[in-house]
Amino acid sequence: MKHKIVAYKALPADVADYLREHAEVVTVDADEPGALGAALKNADGAIGASVKITPAMLDGSRVKALSTISVGYDQFDVPDLTKRGIVLAHTPDVLTESTADTVFSLILASARRVVELADWVKAGHWKASIGPAQYGVDVQGKTLGIVGLGRIGGAVARRAALGFNMKVLYTNRSPNETAEREYGARRVALDDLLSGSDFVCLQVPLTEATRHLIGAEQLRKMKKSAILINASRGATVDEQALIAALEAGTIHGAGLDVFEREPVDSASPLLRMPNVVALPHIGSATHETRHAMARCAAENLVAALAGTLDVNVVNREVLAR
Ligand code: DGY
């Protein structure tokens, strides 16, 4: 008998077809209150993204595998899934390069005021040649501090060192030898990264250890001329502290793809600041990459339910059972 799968995000047609070849697929609108929880009670697995899956939603279910169409898995209680013997799969690698492109576009856009000045031109303010009031700051040759040098951080470091002749500082639980050898990256303590970088870029997953990793104290340690870049998870930064630091001129600006609450409140002071570039969590959002992620997640789920998945597993302890 075919496994029953809940899809709680719209999937590309070919990916949905692939899933239907292997399983019975039930599509659920995750915005409909209670619908996902109810569907999970009668399913073997689920695929989707951007929706919290709580332990209560899994109580009384026979779910054996969950597959998130994302690299981040902060929407799941991983220890609880492991206790239940549920495999959690995610989609690293396929999104590394497009997410690093987003990070770099934030660096360039914030430093060169691309969004602010594009709006200025469209508003009809370009009446004479520009002057210092429209100047930005250089990116090339500056120092980039990367907090968390994993896959995406490594791809950002490559762009910075090889493309923009930047010096790279980083923090990470373990040394990243490739980045040190090939991009001249130097592993330092967080405080040294904060005080020595022109751009501070967060590339850590959201965990209890990284929640509000950057708060008022850390922002005070940054250069007044520095720009904070966040395309990881909003809650790695204390947003109120960031607003206060930007208002007080403690740092120069910010490039943000993520916010503590998404979609960000349209009344957020961040959206009124010309020195803030704000994006709607587009990290991996290209047609090609989102398709590759959906395909990868579908293959992960089918393999997990068949008991053959050996890659992209968040809680490998479950496989050992
Ligand atoms: C992820 O995969 O976790 C990203 O945030 C999606 O862009």
mmCIF file of C-alpha atoms and ligand atoms in Angstrom:
data_model
loop_
_atom_site.group_PDB
_atom_site.id
_atom_site.type_symbol
_atom_site.label_atom_id
_atom_site.label_comp_id
_atom_site.label_asym_id
_atom_site.label_seq_id
_atom_site.Cartn_x
_atom_site.Cartn_y
_atom_site.Cartn_z
ATOM 1 C CA MET A 1 0.000 0.000 0.000
ATOM 2 C CA LYS A 2 1.189 3.502 -0.833
ATOM 3 C CA HIS A 3 2.263 5.821 1.976
ATOM 4 C CA LYS A 4 0.091 8.846 2.653
ATOM 5 C CA ILE A 5 1.873 12.211 2.422
ATOM 6 C CA VAL A 6 0.652 15.670 3.398
ATOM 7 C CA ALA A 7 1.914 18.533 1.212
ATOM 8 C CA TYR A 8 1.495 21.817 3.082
ATOM 9 C CA LYS A 9 3.153 24.041 0.513
ATOM 10 C CA ALA A 10 2.390 24.354 -3.198
ATOM 11 C CA LEU A 11 4.791 22.183 -5.193
ATOM 12 C CA PRO A 12 5.974 22.484 -8.809
ATOM 13 C CA ALA A 13 3.869 20.206 -11.053
ATOM 14 C CA ASP A 14 6.685 17.770 -11.861
ATOM 15 C CA VAL A 15 7.571 17.440 -8.170
ATOM 16 C CA ALA A 16 3.923 16.808 -7.255
ATOM 17 C CA ASP A 17 3.781 14.174 -10.050
ATOM 18 C CA TYR A 18 6.925 12.508 -8.686
ATOM 19 C CA LEU A 19 5.401 12.355 -5.198
ATOM 20 C CA ARG A 20 2.132 10.945 -6.561
ATOM 21 C CA GLU A 21 4.075 8.148 -8.286
ATOM 22 C CA HIS A 22 5.333 7.073 -4.877
ATOM 23 C CA ALA A 23 2.586 8.009 -2.458
ATOM 24 C CA GLU A 24 -0.955 9.187 -1.958
ATOM 25 C CA VAL A 25 -0.664 12.966 -1.669
ATOM 26 C CA VAL A 26 -3.063 15.125 0.331
ATOM 27 C CA THR A 27 -2.694 18.874 -0.179
ATOM 28 C CA VAL A 28 -3.428 21.091 2.782
ATOM 29 C CA ASP A 29 -3.763 24.861 3.092
ATOM 30 C CA ALA A 30 -1.566 25.521 6.112
ATOM 31 C CA ASP A 31 -3.239 28.931 6.623
ATOM 32 C CA GLU A 32 -6.522 27.198 7.440
ATOM 33 C CA PRO A 33 -6.590 26.837 11.235
ATOM 34 C CA GLY A 34 -6.248 23.218 12.380
ATOM 35 C CA ALA A 35 -6.082 21.777 8.841
ATOM 36 C CA LEU A 36 -2.451 20.688 8.915
ATOM 37 C CA GLY A 37 -2.689 19.183 12.408
ATOM 38 C CA ALA A 38 -5.788 17.215 11.373
ATOM 39 C CA ALA A 39 -4.156 15.949 8.168
ATOM 40 C CA LEU A 40 -1.033 14.835 10.027
ATOM 41 C CA LYS A 41 -3.131 12.549 12.242
ATOM 42 C CA ASN A 42 -3.705 10.328 9.229
ATOM 43 C CA ALA A 43 -0.396 10.493 7.370
ATOM 44 C CA ASP A 44 2.971 8.771 7.147
ATOM 45 C CA GLY A 45 4.905 11.844 6.152
ATOM 46 C CA ALA A 46 4.717 15.511 5.252
ATOM 47 C CA ILE A 47 6.488 18.010 3.018
ATOM 48 C CA GLY A 48 6.364 21.800 3.203
ATOM 49 C CA ALA A 49 8.012 24.885 4.623
ATOM 50 C CA SER A 50 7.615 27.994 6.781
ATOM 51 C CA VAL A 51 5.014 26.502 9.147
ATOM 52 C CA LYS A 52 5.639 25.507 12.756
ATOM 53 C CA ILE A 53 5.111 21.792 13.371
ATOM 54 C CA THR A 54 4.474 21.431 17.095
ATOM 55 C CA PRO A 55 4.678 18.212 19.153
ATOM 56 C CA ALA A 56 0.915 18.436 19.751
ATOM 57 C CA MET A 57 0.301 18.231 15.991
ATOM 58 C CA LEU A 58 2.084 14.866 15.957
ATOM 59 C CA ASP A 59 0.396 13.342 18.998
ATOM 60 C CA GLY A 60 -1.582 10.277 17.978
ATOM 61 C CA SER A 61 -0.162 10.301 14.444
ATOM 62 C CA ARG A 62 1.818 7.596 12.674
ATOM 63 C CA VAL A 63 4.121 10.105 10.928
ATOM 64 C CA LYS A 64 7.534 8.578 10.220
ATOM 65 C CA ALA A 65 9.199 11.344 8.199
ATOM 66 C CA LEU A 66 9.002 15.111 7.769
ATOM 67 C CA SER A 67 10.712 16.886 4.909
ATOM 68 C CA THR A 68 11.235 20.623 5.013
ATOM 69 C CA ILE A 69 11.810 22.588 1.806
ATOM 70 C CA SER A 70 14.482 24.688 3.485
ATOM 71 C CA VAL A 71 17.911 24.355 4.959
ATOM 72 C CA GLY A 72 16.739 25.902 8.244
ATOM 73 C CA TYR A 73 14.730 23.678 10.567
ATOM 74 C CA ASP A 74 13.830 26.059 13.379
ATOM 75 C CA GLN A 75 10.125 25.317 12.705
ATOM 76 C CA PHE A 76 10.592 21.868 14.294
ATOM 77 C CA ASP A 77 11.236 20.568 17.792
ATOM 78 C CA VAL A 78 14.087 18.278 16.756
ATOM 79 C CA PRO A 79 14.616 16.496 20.120
ATOM 80 C CA ASP A 80 10.884 15.735 20.212
ATOM 81 C CA LEU A 81 10.961 14.318 16.656
ATOM 82 C CA THR A 82 13.964 12.197 17.552
ATOM 83 C CA LYS A 83 12.182 10.868 20.640
ATOM 84 C CA ARG A 84 9.238 9.909 18.441
ATOM 85 C CA GLY A 85 11.554 8.236 15.888
ATOM 86 C CA ILE A 86 10.507 10.685 13.159
ATOM 87 C CA VAL A 87 13.160 11.429 10.533
ATOM 88 C CA LEU A 88 13.554 15.136 9.725
ATOM 89 C CA ALA A 89 15.106 15.911 6.333
ATOM 90 C CA HIS A 90 16.133 19.313 4.940
ATOM 91 C CA THR A 91 17.640 20.778 1.752
ATOM 92 C CA PRO A 92 21.199 22.020 2.242
ATOM 93 C CA ASP A 93 23.621 22.470 -0.691
ATOM 94 C CA VAL A 94 21.080 23.187 -3.441
ATOM 95 C CA LEU A 95 20.437 26.676 -2.063
ATOM 96 C CA THR A 96 23.961 27.630 -1.018
ATOM 97 C CA GLU A 97 24.928 29.730 -4.021
ATOM 98 C CA SER A 98 21.644 31.597 -4.507
ATOM 99 C CA THR A 99 21.483 32.422 -0.799
ATOM 100 C CA ALA A 100 25.075 33.681 -0.881
ATOM 101 C CA ASP A 101 24.047 35.869 -3.841
ATOM 102 C CA THR A 102 21.275 37.361 -1.693
ATOM 103 C CA VAL A 103 23.760 38.078 1.093
ATOM 104 C CA PHE A 104 26.081 39.776 -1.335
ATOM 105 C CA SER A 105 23.302 41.798 -2.886
ATOM 106 C CA LEU A 106 22.497 43.095 0.612
ATOM 107 C CA ILE A 107 26.148 44.011 1.164
ATOM 108 C CA LEU A 108 26.342 45.896 -2.128
ATOM 109 C CA ALA A 109 22.904 47.470 -1.858
ATOM 110 C CA SER A 110 23.509 48.751 1.680
ATOM 111 C CA ALA A 111 27.024 50.031 0.993
ATOM 112 C CA ARG A 112 26.170 51.708 -2.310
ATOM 113 C CA ARG A 113 22.655 52.792 -1.258
ATOM 114 C CA VAL A 114 21.196 51.082 -4.308
ATOM 115 C CA VAL A 115 17.581 50.883 -3.140
ATOM 116 C CA GLU A 116 17.483 54.347 -1.587
ATOM 117 C CA LEU A 117 19.012 56.009 -4.665
ATOM 118 C CA ALA A 118 16.931 54.024 -7.140
ATOM 119 C CA ASP A 119 13.819 55.265 -5.297
ATOM 120 C CA TRP A 120 15.282 58.804 -5.336
ATOM 121 C CA VAL A 121 15.699 58.687 -9.114
ATOM 122 C CA LYS A 122 12.191 57.294 -9.619
ATOM 123 C CA ALA A 123 10.790 60.039 -7.399
ATOM 124 C CA GLY A 124 12.239 62.592 -9.835
ATOM 125 C CA HIS A 125 14.940 64.016 -7.518
ATOM 126 C CA TRP A 126 17.840 63.599 -9.973
ATOM 127 C CA LYS A 127 18.059 67.169 -11.260
ATOM 128 C CA ALA A 128 21.847 67.673 -11.395
ATOM 129 C CA SER A 129 24.975 65.579 -11.132
ATOM 130 C CA ILE A 130 25.166 63.811 -7.845
ATOM 131 C CA GLY A 131 27.492 64.851 -5.017
ATOM 132 C CA PRO A 132 28.650 63.606 -1.618
ATOM 133 C CA ALA A 133 25.046 63.495 -0.384
ATOM 134 C CA GLN A 134 24.547 60.497 -2.673
ATOM 135 C CA TYR A 135 27.896 58.771 -2.127
ATOM 136 C CA GLY A 136 28.083 55.355 -0.572
ATOM 137 C CA VAL A 137 31.022 53.443 0.884
ATOM 138 C CA ASP A 138 33.353 50.952 -0.791
ATOM 139 C CA VAL A 139 32.865 47.207 -0.521
ATOM 140 C CA GLN A 140 36.037 46.037 -2.286
ATOM 141 C CA GLY A 141 39.073 45.828 -0.032
ATOM 142 C CA LYS A 142 37.045 46.101 3.191
ATOM 143 C CA THR A 143 36.787 43.546 5.997
ATOM 144 C CA LEU A 144 33.847 41.158 6.102
ATOM 145 C CA GLY A 145 33.072 39.394 9.384
ATOM 146 C CA ILE A 146 31.056 36.210 8.936
ATOM 147 C CA VAL A 147 29.391 34.855 12.062
ATOM 148 C CA GLY A 148 29.038 31.121 11.328
ATOM 149 C CA LEU A 149 31.132 29.865 8.446
ATOM 150 C CA GLY A 150 29.234 26.837 7.173
ATOM 151 C CA ARG A 151 28.156 26.167 3.601
ATOM 152 C CA ILE A 152 26.499 29.520 2.892
ATOM 153 C CA GLY A 153 29.077 31.465 4.913
ATOM 154 C CA GLY A 154 31.788 29.744 2.871
ATOM 155 C CA ALA A 155 30.133 30.767 -0.399
ATOM 156 C CA VAL A 156 29.887 34.355 0.891
ATOM 157 C CA ALA A 157 33.577 34.249 1.884
ATOM 158 C CA ARG A 158 34.499 33.072 -1.627
ATOM 159 C CA ARG A 159 32.638 35.963 -3.236
ATOM 160 C CA ALA A 160 34.203 38.417 -0.788
ATOM 161 C CA ALA A 161 37.810 37.253 -1.044
ATOM 162 C CA LEU A 162 38.061 36.261 -4.708
ATOM 163 C CA GLY A 163 35.567 38.690 -6.206
ATOM 164 C CA PHE A 164 35.953 41.758 -4.017
ATOM 165 C CA ASN A 165 39.445 41.425 -2.566
ATOM 166 C CA MET A 166 37.983 41.611 0.951
ATOM 167 C CA LYS A 167 39.611 40.415 4.135
ATOM 168 C CA VAL A 168 37.479 37.768 5.824
ATOM 169 C CA LEU A 169 37.150 37.239 9.579
ATOM 170 C CA TYR A 170 34.893 34.520 10.902
ATOM 171 C CA THR A 171 33.588 32.751 13.960
ATOM 172 C CA ASN A 172 32.613 29.113 13.875
ATOM 173 C CA ARG A 173 32.494 26.184 16.282
ATOM 174 C CA SER A 174 35.320 24.558 14.312
ATOM 175 C CA PRO A 175 37.903 25.953 11.919
ATOM 176 C CA ASN A 176 36.912 26.102 8.249
ATOM 177 C CA GLU A 177 40.148 24.989 6.622
ATOM 178 C CA THR A 178 38.988 25.527 3.049
ATOM 179 C CA ALA A 179 38.043 29.123 3.780
ATOM 180 C CA GLU A 180 41.340 29.731 5.580
ATOM 181 C CA ARG A 181 43.430 28.192 2.806
ATOM 182 C CA GLU A 182 41.542 29.457 -0.227
ATOM 183 C CA TYR A 183 40.070 32.761 0.929
ATOM 184 C CA GLY A 184 42.541 33.786 3.622
ATOM 185 C CA ALA A 185 39.743 33.735 6.206
ATOM 186 C CA ARG A 186 40.857 34.206 9.821
ATOM 187 C CA ARG A 187 38.966 32.645 12.759
ATOM 188 C CA VAL A 188 38.593 35.119 15.628
ATOM 189 C CA ALA A 189 36.510 35.640 18.765
ATOM 190 C CA LEU A 190 33.102 37.244 18.207
ATOM 191 C CA ASP A 191 34.163 40.484 19.937
ATOM 192 C CA ASP A 192 37.188 40.801 17.635
ATOM 193 C CA LEU A 193 35.033 40.132 14.607
ATOM 194 C CA LEU A 194 32.560 42.803 15.705
ATOM 195 C CA SER A 195 35.214 45.446 16.352
ATOM 196 C CA GLY A 196 37.296 44.629 13.273
ATOM 197 C CA SER A 197 34.691 44.284 10.508
ATOM 198 C CA ASP A 198 33.211 46.802 8.097
ATOM 199 C CA PHE A 199 30.393 44.382 7.339
ATOM 200 C CA VAL A 200 29.124 41.886 9.919
ATOM 201 C CA CYS A 201 27.208 39.099 8.293
ATOM 202 C CA LEU A 202 25.160 36.543 10.261
ATOM 203 C CA GLN A 203 25.150 33.000 8.883
ATOM 204 C CA VAL A 204 24.119 30.967 11.909
ATOM 205 C CA PRO A 205 21.037 28.787 12.269
ATOM 206 C CA LEU A 206 18.486 29.906 14.851
ATOM 207 C CA THR A 207 18.869 27.906 18.054
ATOM 208 C CA GLU A 208 18.516 28.786 21.729
ATOM 209 C CA ALA A 209 22.267 29.556 21.662
ATOM 210 C CA THR A 210 22.002 31.997 18.734
ATOM 211 C CA ARG A 211 18.733 33.738 19.658
ATOM 212 C CA HIS A 212 19.590 37.451 20.101
ATOM 213 C CA LEU A 213 23.268 36.664 19.540
ATOM 214 C CA ILE A 214 23.531 40.258 18.381
ATOM 215 C CA GLY A 215 22.043 42.630 20.933
ATOM 216 C CA ALA A 216 22.787 46.122 22.253
ATOM 217 C CA GLU A 217 26.141 45.095 23.731
ATOM 218 C CA GLN A 218 27.355 43.493 20.492
ATOM 219 C CA LEU A 219 26.122 46.390 18.355
ATOM 220 C CA ARG A 220 28.102 48.791 20.561
ATOM 221 C CA LYS A 221 31.253 46.774 19.796
ATOM 222 C CA MET A 222 30.851 47.286 16.048
ATOM 223 C CA LYS A 223 32.470 50.166 14.173
ATOM 224 C CA LYS A 224 30.263 53.237 13.819
ATOM 225 C CA SER A 225 30.804 52.878 10.065
ATOM 226 C CA ALA A 226 29.840 49.181 10.010
ATOM 227 C CA ILE A 227 26.861 47.609 8.282
ATOM 228 C CA LEU A 228 25.010 44.598 9.734
ATOM 229 C CA ILE A 229 23.815 42.002 7.227
ATOM 230 C CA ASN A 230 21.289 39.363 8.230
ATOM 231 C CA ALA A 231 19.929 36.732 5.850
ATOM 232 C CA SER A 232 19.906 33.899 8.401
ATOM 233 C CA ARG A 233 16.969 34.142 10.813
ATOM 234 C CA GLY A 234 15.546 37.374 12.199
ATOM 235 C CA ALA A 235 15.695 36.334 15.833
ATOM 236 C CA THR A 236 19.490 35.977 15.786
ATOM 237 C CA VAL A 237 19.366 39.772 16.189
ATOM 238 C CA ASP A 238 17.526 41.632 18.944
ATOM 239 C CA GLU A 239 15.471 43.783 16.578
ATOM 240 C CA GLN A 240 14.595 46.430 19.167
ATOM 241 C CA ALA A 241 18.287 46.822 19.992
ATOM 242 C CA LEU A 242 19.073 47.103 16.285
ATOM 243 C CA ILE A 243 16.449 49.812 15.820
ATOM 244 C CA ALA A 244 17.888 51.722 18.779
ATOM 245 C CA ALA A 245 21.456 51.346 17.440
ATOM 246 C CA LEU A 246 20.467 52.592 13.994
ATOM 247 C CA GLU A 247 18.540 55.514 15.463
ATOM 248 C CA ALA A 248 21.481 56.450 17.687
ATOM 249 C CA GLY A 249 24.074 56.062 14.914
ATOM 250 C CA THR A 250 25.867 53.285 16.815
ATOM 251 C CA ILE A 251 26.275 51.527 13.439
ATOM 252 C CA HIS A 252 25.958 52.884 9.913
ATOM 253 C CA GLY A 253 23.258 50.680 8.415
ATOM 254 C CA ALA A 254 21.734 47.267 7.934
ATOM 255 C CA GLY A 255 20.812 44.903 5.133
ATOM 256 C CA LEU A 256 18.050 42.587 6.281
ATOM 257 C CA ASP A 257 16.396 39.673 4.515
ATOM 258 C CA VAL A 258 14.887 38.310 7.728
ATOM 259 C CA PHE A 259 12.972 39.719 10.696
ATOM 260 C CA GLU A 260 11.913 38.567 14.134
ATOM 261 C CA ARG A 261 8.330 38.390 12.852
ATOM 262 C CA GLU A 262 7.635 37.698 9.207
ATOM 263 C CA PRO A 263 6.089 39.333 7.299
ATOM 264 C CA VAL A 264 7.632 42.322 9.061
ATOM 265 C CA ASP A 265 5.140 44.775 10.568
ATOM 266 C CA SER A 266 4.603 47.549 8.025
ATOM 267 C CA ALA A 267 4.859 50.017 10.946
ATOM 268 C CA SER A 268 8.377 48.860 11.869
ATOM 269 C CA PRO A 269 10.757 51.830 12.205
ATOM 270 C CA LEU A 270 13.259 49.777 10.179
ATOM 271 C CA LEU A 271 11.149 50.317 7.065
ATOM 272 C CA ARG A 272 11.375 54.100 7.405
ATOM 273 C CA MET A 273 15.169 54.202 7.658
ATOM 274 C CA PRO A 274 16.996 55.079 4.431
ATOM 275 C CA ASN A 275 20.093 53.245 5.685
ATOM 276 C CA VAL A 276 18.209 49.941 5.964
ATOM 277 C CA VAL A 277 17.700 47.651 2.995
ATOM 278 C CA ALA A 278 14.778 45.343 3.766
ATOM 279 C CA LEU A 279 13.898 42.265 1.717
ATOM 280 C CA PRO A 280 11.005 39.789 2.156
ATOM 281 C CA HIS A 281 13.114 36.705 3.062
ATOM 282 C CA ILE A 282 14.218 36.025 -0.502
ATOM 283 C CA GLY A 283 17.386 34.095 0.549
ATOM 284 C CA SER A 284 17.012 31.139 -1.800
ATOM 285 C CA ALA A 285 14.109 32.513 -3.813
ATOM 286 C CA THR A 286 15.030 32.008 -7.451
ATOM 287 C CA HIS A 287 12.942 29.861 -9.785
ATOM 288 C CA GLU A 288 15.820 27.449 -10.282
ATOM 289 C CA THR A 289 16.769 27.083 -6.644
ATOM 290 C CA ARG A 290 13.244 26.830 -5.261
ATOM 291 C CA HIS A 291 12.536 24.113 -7.831
ATOM 292 C CA ALA A 292 15.711 22.243 -6.859
ATOM 293 C CA MET A 293 14.766 22.536 -3.172
ATOM 294 C CA ALA A 294 11.261 21.155 -3.742
ATOM 295 C CA ARG A 295 12.676 18.268 -5.782
ATOM 296 C CA CYS A 296 15.327 17.551 -3.154
ATOM 297 C CA ALA A 297 12.738 17.618 -0.341
ATOM 298 C CA ALA A 298 10.405 15.290 -2.269
ATOM 299 C CA GLU A 299 13.213 12.806 -2.916
ATOM 300 C CA ASN A 300 14.241 13.060 0.745
ATOM 301 C CA LEU A 301 10.707 12.236 1.867
ATOM 302 C CA VAL A 302 10.222 9.289 -0.485
ATOM 303 C CA ALA A 303 13.595 7.835 0.524
ATOM 304 C CA ALA A 304 12.956 8.442 4.235
ATOM 305 C CA LEU A 305 9.644 6.592 4.077
ATOM 306 C CA ALA A 306 11.353 3.749 2.183
ATOM 307 C CA GLY A 307 14.016 3.634 4.900
ATOM 308 C CA THR A 308 16.836 4.404 2.436
ATOM 309 C CA LEU A 309 17.578 8.076 3.145
ATOM 310 C CA ASP A 310 21.201 8.596 4.074
ATOM 311 C CA VAL A 311 21.808 12.275 3.264
ATOM 312 C CA ASN A 312 20.166 15.559 4.296
ATOM 313 C CA VAL A 313 18.982 14.086 7.595
ATOM 314 C CA VAL A 314 18.874 16.520 10.515
ATOM 315 C CA ASN A 315 18.466 13.914 13.281
ATOM 316 C CA ARG A 316 20.703 11.065 12.142
ATOM 317 C CA GLU A 317 20.258 9.351 15.527
ATOM 318 C CA VAL A 318 16.859 8.153 14.286
ATOM 319 C CA LEU A 319 18.503 6.257 11.392
ATOM 320 C CA ALA A 320 20.684 4.307 13.797
ATOM 321 C CA ARG A 321 17.642 2.725 15.458
HETATM 322 C C1 DGY B 1 16.003 28.232 4.280
HETATM 323 O O1 DGY B 1 16.083 27.364 3.414
HETATM 324 O O2 DGY B 1 16.039 27.974 5.480
HETATM 325 C C2 DGY B 1 15.862 29.633 3.801
HETATM 326 O O3 DGY B 1 15.609 30.515 4.818
HETATM 327 C C3 DGY B 1 14.807 29.730 2.740
HETATM 328 O O4 DGY B 1 15.154 30.800 1.902
#
